[in-house]
């Protein structure tokens, strides 16, 4: 337009902008009310959608009001084009960010609702977010009139060089995807590597797996190393497991009595100690004629890996107290030492696994 700017133009532009701001206020209020009702539903996906709309709709209303206000002003065609283009880019930017939040939130919701998928693993969420942002960036370039074909060609050629330079990073990325897709490890699993690291898997992202030890320290393991390592998963195929405790009694003991008393202690521990399995069937298996004792194994049932320490602690205390009350002897190992004046038998305490309470299946 070539006419001069008048007061009526400014009033109309102000009314248009004010209408956009007012619409943004009312839409945000309405969406806040919808968000409260969405929290009452079982599906968490509606919370993500409403939260994203609370970011998109108000800004879209403001952009619409600003566009309408610019349309009534006597701007030149070039200025009007630049204003519309800026508002369009702004709106695309807001929509892209909101879409990234929505899609990433929905991916997180789906993974958390399925036991067969790593619910808290951020690798899928991060990949989804990056893809949506990249698409939005390309749309912005196309809106500004910048051809994206040469850019895509350059990215394809440059991608080869980047892939060669980032071999380790890409290896960790694909190793993490392979781990999650094969369901070998999932957040919440207790694992032990052949290199000695063990603990609960906290997260699996695009580069590394974070493991929390029982001491509450975090161990960071590259995905490539985790995929190649020999690993024991104490959570799969089921979380419940058995613990083997080694013990021994003297040759003068009645083994039927020993078995009966030990089974009673096992039943008591299974019923009273937190983390034990009340329906576990007591099992005592004699296996060794030692130098001065008969060795046997006691099998305990535990709910999950970290419970074994508390259960073994209580079982050993109660078994020792019960043996003393029943008169069942636990002989100390002896060793014969030959001296110049003859021989003497010297009782010697040692920490062998033949008689002392031993370790679990993972020790």
PDB file of N, CA and C in Angstrom, residues 260-323:
ATOM      1  N   UNK A 260      16.069 -82.010  60.022  1.00  0.00           N
ATOM      2  CA  UNK A 260      14.772 -81.553  60.519  1.00  0.00           C
ATOM      3  C   UNK A 260      14.887 -80.157  61.151  1.00  0.00           C
ATOM      4  N   UNK A 261      15.903 -79.954  62.002  1.00  0.00           N
ATOM      5  CA  UNK A 261      16.092 -78.658  62.662  1.00  0.00           C
ATOM      6  C   UNK A 261      16.410 -77.565  61.633  1.00  0.00           C
ATOM      7  N   UNK A 262      17.271 -77.880  60.679  1.00  0.00           N
ATOM      8  CA  UNK A 262      17.634 -76.891  59.652  1.00  0.00           C
ATOM      9  C   UNK A 262      16.423 -76.503  58.814  1.00  0.00           C
ATOM     10  N   UNK A 263      15.578 -77.487  58.460  1.00  0.00           N
ATOM     11  CA  UNK A 263      14.376 -77.190  57.679  1.00  0.00           C
ATOM     12  C   UNK A 263      13.417 -76.309  58.477  1.00  0.00           C
ATOM     13  N   UNK A 264      13.347 -76.518  59.774  1.00  0.00           N
ATOM     14  CA  UNK A 264      12.485 -75.669  60.598  1.00  0.00           C
ATOM     15  C   UNK A 264      12.984 -74.227  60.611  1.00  0.00           C
ATOM     16  N   UNK A 265      14.298 -74.060  60.705  1.00  0.00           N
ATOM     17  CA  UNK A 265      14.862 -72.702  60.682  1.00  0.00           C
ATOM     18  C   UNK A 265      14.616 -72.045  59.328  1.00  0.00           C
ATOM     19  N   UNK A 266      14.763 -72.808  58.255  1.00  0.00           N
ATOM     20  CA  UNK A 266      14.500 -72.262  56.917  1.00  0.00           C
ATOM     21  C   UNK A 266      13.059 -71.792  56.807  1.00  0.00           C
ATOM     22  N   UNK A 267      12.124 -72.612  57.269  1.00  0.00           N
ATOM     23  CA  UNK A 267      10.713 -72.235  57.216  1.00  0.00           C
ATOM     24  C   UNK A 267      10.448 -70.986  58.027  1.00  0.00           C
ATOM     25  N   UNK A 268      11.067 -70.892  59.193  1.00  0.00           N
ATOM     26  CA  UNK A 268      10.894 -69.712  60.042  1.00  0.00           C
ATOM     27  C   UNK A 268      11.415 -68.455  59.359  1.00  0.00           C
ATOM     28  N   UNK A 269      12.585 -68.563  58.740  1.00  0.00           N
ATOM     29  CA  UNK A 269      13.158 -67.402  58.043  1.00  0.00           C
ATOM     30  C   UNK A 269      12.298 -67.006  56.851  1.00  0.00           C
ATOM     31  N   UNK A 270      11.828 -67.988  56.078  1.00  0.00           N
ATOM     32  CA  UNK A 270      11.000 -67.686  54.920  1.00  0.00           C
ATOM     33  C   UNK A 270       9.698 -66.994  55.301  1.00  0.00           C
ATOM     34  N   UNK A 271       9.181 -67.292  56.470  1.00  0.00           N
ATOM     35  CA  UNK A 271       7.915 -66.712  56.907  1.00  0.00           C
ATOM     36  C   UNK A 271       8.081 -65.332  57.532  1.00  0.00           C
ATOM     37  N   UNK A 272       9.216 -65.068  58.157  1.00  0.00           N
ATOM     38  CA  UNK A 272       9.343 -63.883  59.000  1.00  0.00           C
ATOM     39  C   UNK A 272      10.248 -62.796  58.432  1.00  0.00           C
ATOM     40  N   UNK A 273      11.188 -63.131  57.579  1.00  0.00           N
ATOM     41  CA  UNK A 273      12.152 -62.147  57.091  1.00  0.00           C
ATOM     42  C   UNK A 273      11.623 -61.491  55.817  1.00  0.00           C
ATOM     43  N   UNK A 274      11.731 -60.178  55.777  1.00  0.00           N
ATOM     44  CA  UNK A 274      11.261 -59.434  54.600  1.00  0.00           C
ATOM     45  C   UNK A 274      12.102 -59.781  53.370  1.00  0.00           C
ATOM     46  N   UNK A 275      11.437 -60.003  52.243  1.00  0.00           N
ATOM     47  CA  UNK A 275      12.115 -60.326  51.004  1.00  0.00           C
ATOM     48  C   UNK A 275      12.223 -61.806  50.729  1.00  0.00           C
ATOM     49  N   UNK A 276      11.917 -62.655  51.736  1.00  0.00           N
ATOM     50  CA  UNK A 276      11.963 -64.102  51.533  1.00  0.00           C
ATOM     51  C   UNK A 276      10.681 -64.572  50.858  1.00  0.00           C
ATOM     52  N   UNK A 277      10.682 -65.832  50.424  1.00  0.00           N
ATOM     53  CA  UNK A 277       9.523 -66.414  49.744  1.00  0.00           C
ATOM     54  C   UNK A 277       8.808 -67.354  50.711  1.00  0.00           C
ATOM     55  N   UNK A 278       7.650 -66.959  51.234  1.00  0.00           N
ATOM     56  CA  UNK A 278       6.945 -67.798  52.214  1.00  0.00           C
ATOM     57  C   UNK A 278       6.580 -69.182  51.681  1.00  0.00           C
ATOM     58  N   UNK A 279       6.377 -69.308  50.373  1.00  0.00           N
ATOM     59  CA  UNK A 279       5.991 -70.606  49.818  1.00  0.00           C
ATOM     60  C   UNK A 279       7.188 -71.453  49.400  1.00  0.00           C
ATOM     61  N   UNK A 280       8.397 -71.019  49.770  1.00  0.00           N
ATOM     62  CA  UNK A 280       9.592 -71.775  49.408  1.00  0.00           C
ATOM     63  C   UNK A 280       9.666 -73.071  50.213  1.00  0.00           C
ATOM     64  N   UNK A 281       9.926 -74.160  49.523  1.00  0.00           N
ATOM     65  CA  UNK A 281      10.037 -75.474  50.166  1.00  0.00           C
ATOM     66  C   UNK A 281      11.451 -75.646  50.717  1.00  0.00           C
ATOM     67  N   UNK A 282      11.610 -75.879  52.047  1.00  0.00           N
ATOM     68  CA  UNK A 282      12.958 -76.033  52.626  1.00  0.00           C
ATOM     69  C   UNK A 282      13.698 -77.193  51.976  1.00  0.00           C
ATOM     70  N   UNK A 283      14.977 -76.977  51.680  1.00  0.00           N
ATOM     71  CA  UNK A 283      15.788 -78.013  51.040  1.00  0.00           C
ATOM     72  C   UNK A 283      17.158 -78.052  51.700  1.00  0.00           C
ATOM     73  N   UNK A 284      17.550 -79.229  52.226  1.00  0.00           N
ATOM     74  CA  UNK A 284      18.854 -79.464  52.837  1.00  0.00           C
ATOM     75  C   UNK A 284      19.478 -80.653  52.112  1.00  0.00           C
ATOM     76  N   UNK A 285      20.677 -80.465  51.571  1.00  0.00           N
ATOM     77  CA  UNK A 285      21.323 -81.521  50.791  1.00  0.00           C
ATOM     78  C   UNK A 285      22.736 -81.781  51.317  1.00  0.00           C
ATOM     79  N   UNK A 286      22.939 -82.979  51.937  1.00  0.00           N
ATOM     80  CA  UNK A 286      24.269 -83.379  52.384  1.00  0.00           C
ATOM     81  C   UNK A 286      25.092 -83.813  51.171  1.00  0.00           C
ATOM     82  N   UNK A 287      26.377 -83.438  51.167  1.00  0.00           N
ATOM     83  CA  UNK A 287      27.155 -83.708  49.966  1.00  0.00           C
ATOM     84  C   UNK A 287      28.607 -84.107  50.201  1.00  0.00           C
ATOM     85  N   UNK A 288      29.190 -83.886  51.381  1.00  0.00           N
ATOM     86  CA  UNK A 288      30.624 -84.101  51.538  1.00  0.00           C
ATOM     87  C   UNK A 288      30.955 -84.738  52.880  1.00  0.00           C
ATOM     88  N   UNK A 289      31.824 -85.775  52.855  1.00  0.00           N
ATOM     89  CA  UNK A 289      32.463 -86.289  54.059  1.00  0.00           C
ATOM     90  C   UNK A 289      33.813 -85.587  54.188  1.00  0.00           C
ATOM     91  N   UNK A 290      33.870 -84.601  55.051  1.00  0.00           N
ATOM     92  CA  UNK A 290      35.099 -83.848  55.236  1.00  0.00           C
ATOM     93  C   UNK A 290      36.031 -84.508  56.232  1.00  0.00           C
ATOM     94  N   UNK A 291      37.147 -83.826  56.558  1.00  0.00           N
ATOM     95  CA  UNK A 291      38.127 -84.361  57.504  1.00  0.00           C
ATOM     96  C   UNK A 291      37.512 -84.557  58.887  1.00  0.00           C
ATOM     97  N   UNK A 292      36.729 -83.572  59.323  1.00  0.00           N
ATOM     98  CA  UNK A 292      36.159 -83.661  60.664  1.00  0.00           C
ATOM     99  C   UNK A 292      34.685 -83.268  60.692  1.00  0.00           C
ATOM    100  N   UNK A 293      34.057 -83.248  59.554  1.00  0.00           N
ATOM    101  CA  UNK A 293      32.681 -82.767  59.515  1.00  0.00           C
ATOM    102  C   UNK A 293      32.003 -83.285  58.249  1.00  0.00           C
ATOM    103  N   UNK A 294      30.688 -83.206  58.245  1.00  0.00           N
ATOM    104  CA  UNK A 294      29.876 -83.561  57.091  1.00  0.00           C
ATOM    105  C   UNK A 294      29.282 -82.273  56.535  1.00  0.00           C
ATOM    106  N   UNK A 295      29.596 -81.968  55.293  1.00  0.00           N
ATOM    107  CA  UNK A 295      29.125 -80.726  54.694  1.00  0.00           C
ATOM    108  C   UNK A 295      27.774 -80.885  54.030  1.00  0.00           C
ATOM    109  N   UNK A 296      27.003 -79.829  54.031  1.00  0.00           N
ATOM    110  CA  UNK A 296      25.705 -79.839  53.365  1.00  0.00           C
ATOM    111  C   UNK A 296      25.374 -78.436  52.878  1.00  0.00           C
ATOM    112  N   UNK A 297      24.408 -78.374  51.980  1.00  0.00           N
ATOM    113  CA  UNK A 297      23.972 -77.117  51.374  1.00  0.00           C
ATOM    114  C   UNK A 297      22.523 -76.856  51.759  1.00  0.00           C
ATOM    115  N   UNK A 298      22.238 -75.608  52.136  1.00  0.00           N
ATOM    116  CA  UNK A 298      20.879 -75.179  52.443  1.00  0.00           C
ATOM    117  C   UNK A 298      20.436 -74.235  51.329  1.00  0.00           C
ATOM    118  N   UNK A 299      19.273 -74.499  50.760  1.00  0.00           N
ATOM    119  CA  UNK A 299      18.762 -73.698  49.649  1.00  0.00           C
ATOM    120  C   UNK A 299      17.654 -72.784  50.168  1.00  0.00           C
ATOM    121  N   UNK A 300      17.866 -71.481  50.003  1.00  0.00           N
ATOM    122  CA  UNK A 300      16.906 -70.472  50.439  1.00  0.00           C
ATOM    123  C   UNK A 300      16.290 -69.794  49.215  1.00  0.00           C
ATOM    124  N   UNK A 301      15.072 -69.306  49.345  1.00  0.00           N
ATOM    125  CA  UNK A 301      14.404 -68.572  48.276  1.00  0.00           C
ATOM    126  C   UNK A 301      14.308 -67.102  48.613  1.00  0.00           C
ATOM    127  N   UNK A 302      14.665 -66.235  47.667  1.00  0.00           N
ATOM    128  CA  UNK A 302      14.621 -64.796  47.882  1.00  0.00           C
ATOM    129  C   UNK A 302      13.817 -64.150  46.760  1.00  0.00           C
ATOM    130  N   UNK A 303      13.221 -63.001  47.097  1.00  0.00           N
ATOM    131  CA  UNK A 303      12.384 -62.311  46.130  1.00  0.00           C
ATOM    132  C   UNK A 303      13.159 -61.619  45.043  1.00  0.00           C
ATOM    133  N   UNK A 304      14.303 -61.017  45.368  1.00  0.00           N
ATOM    134  CA  UNK A 304      15.147 -60.378  44.376  1.00  0.00           C
ATOM    135  C   UNK A 304      16.572 -60.309  44.902  1.00  0.00           C
ATOM    136  N   UNK A 305      17.510 -59.956  44.029  1.00  0.00           N
ATOM    137  CA  UNK A 305      18.920 -60.186  44.287  1.00  0.00           C
ATOM    138  C   UNK A 305      19.396 -59.563  45.597  1.00  0.00           C
ATOM    139  N   UNK A 306      19.084 -58.310  45.844  1.00  0.00           N
ATOM    140  CA  UNK A 306      19.619 -57.628  47.021  1.00  0.00           C
ATOM    141  C   UNK A 306      19.035 -58.147  48.330  1.00  0.00           C
ATOM    142  N   UNK A 307      17.924 -58.903  48.280  1.00  0.00           N
ATOM    143  CA  UNK A 307      17.342 -59.445  49.510  1.00  0.00           C
ATOM    144  C   UNK A 307      18.179 -60.572  50.109  1.00  0.00           C
ATOM    145  N   UNK A 308      19.058 -61.168  49.311  1.00  0.00           N
ATOM    146  CA  UNK A 308      19.786 -62.340  49.782  1.00  0.00           C
ATOM    147  C   UNK A 308      20.684 -62.023  50.966  1.00  0.00           C
ATOM    148  N   UNK A 309      21.237 -60.816  51.037  1.00  0.00           N
ATOM    149  CA  UNK A 309      22.165 -60.503  52.114  1.00  0.00           C
ATOM    150  C   UNK A 309      21.446 -60.451  53.456  1.00  0.00           C
ATOM    151  N   UNK A 310      20.286 -59.834  53.481  1.00  0.00           N
ATOM    152  CA  UNK A 310      19.511 -59.785  54.723  1.00  0.00           C
ATOM    153  C   UNK A 310      19.023 -61.178  55.117  1.00  0.00           C
ATOM    154  N   UNK A 311      18.600 -61.981  54.149  1.00  0.00           N
ATOM    155  CA  UNK A 311      18.076 -63.305  54.454  1.00  0.00           C
ATOM    156  C   UNK A 311      19.187 -64.238  54.934  1.00  0.00           C
ATOM    157  N   UNK A 312      20.340 -64.221  54.297  1.00  0.00           N
ATOM    158  CA  UNK A 312      21.466 -65.034  54.745  1.00  0.00           C
ATOM    159  C   UNK A 312      21.925 -64.617  56.140  1.00  0.00           C
ATOM    160  N   UNK A 313      21.920 -63.332  56.398  1.00  0.00           N
ATOM    161  CA  UNK A 313      22.311 -62.815  57.716  1.00  0.00           C
ATOM    162  C   UNK A 313      21.401 -63.377  58.811  1.00  0.00           C
ATOM    163  N   UNK A 314      20.098 -63.290  58.602  1.00  0.00           N
ATOM    164  CA  UNK A 314      19.153 -63.787  59.598  1.00  0.00           C
ATOM    165  C   UNK A 314      19.211 -65.309  59.707  1.00  0.00           C
ATOM    166  N   UNK A 315      19.364 -65.991  58.572  1.00  0.00           N
ATOM    167  CA  UNK A 315      19.387 -67.455  58.607  1.00  0.00           C
ATOM    168  C   UNK A 315      20.594 -67.977  59.382  1.00  0.00           C
ATOM    169  N   UNK A 316      21.769 -67.410  59.141  1.00  0.00           N
ATOM    170  CA  UNK A 316      22.971 -67.879  59.831  1.00  0.00           C
ATOM    171  C   UNK A 316      22.861 -67.636  61.330  1.00  0.00           C
ATOM    172  N   UNK A 317      22.366 -66.475  61.726  1.00  0.00           N
ATOM    173  CA  UNK A 317      22.205 -66.196  63.159  1.00  0.00           C
ATOM    174  C   UNK A 317      21.247 -67.183  63.811  1.00  0.00           C
ATOM    175  N   UNK A 318      20.104 -67.389  63.187  1.00  0.00           N
ATOM    176  CA  UNK A 318      19.095 -68.261  63.782  1.00  0.00           C
ATOM    177  C   UNK A 318      19.542 -69.723  63.758  1.00  0.00           C
ATOM    178  N   UNK A 319      20.222 -70.135  62.694  1.00  0.00           N
ATOM    179  CA  UNK A 319      20.678 -71.518  62.627  1.00  0.00           C
ATOM    180  C   UNK A 319      21.744 -71.786  63.695  1.00  0.00           C
ATOM    181  N   UNK A 320      22.655 -70.862  63.882  1.00  0.00           N
ATOM    182  CA  UNK A 320      23.687 -71.029  64.899  1.00  0.00           C
ATOM    183  C   UNK A 320      23.071 -71.095  66.288  1.00  0.00           C
ATOM    184  N   UNK A 321      22.118 -70.224  66.569  1.00  0.00           N
ATOM    185  CA  UNK A 321      21.458 -70.232  67.885  1.00  0.00           C
ATOM    186  C   UNK A 321      20.678 -71.527  68.095  1.00  0.00           C
ATOM    187  N   UNK A 322      20.016 -71.998  67.052  1.00  0.00           N
ATOM    188  CA  UNK A 322      19.234 -73.222  67.187  1.00  0.00           C
ATOM    189  C   UNK A 322      20.139 -74.447  67.353  1.00  0.00           C
ATOM    190  N   UNK A 323      21.261 -74.497  66.639  1.00  0.00           N
ATOM    191  CA  UNK A 323      22.195 -75.605  66.795  1.00  0.00           C
ATOM    192  C   UNK A 323      22.749 -75.674  68.221  1.00  0.00           C
TER     193      UNK A 323
END
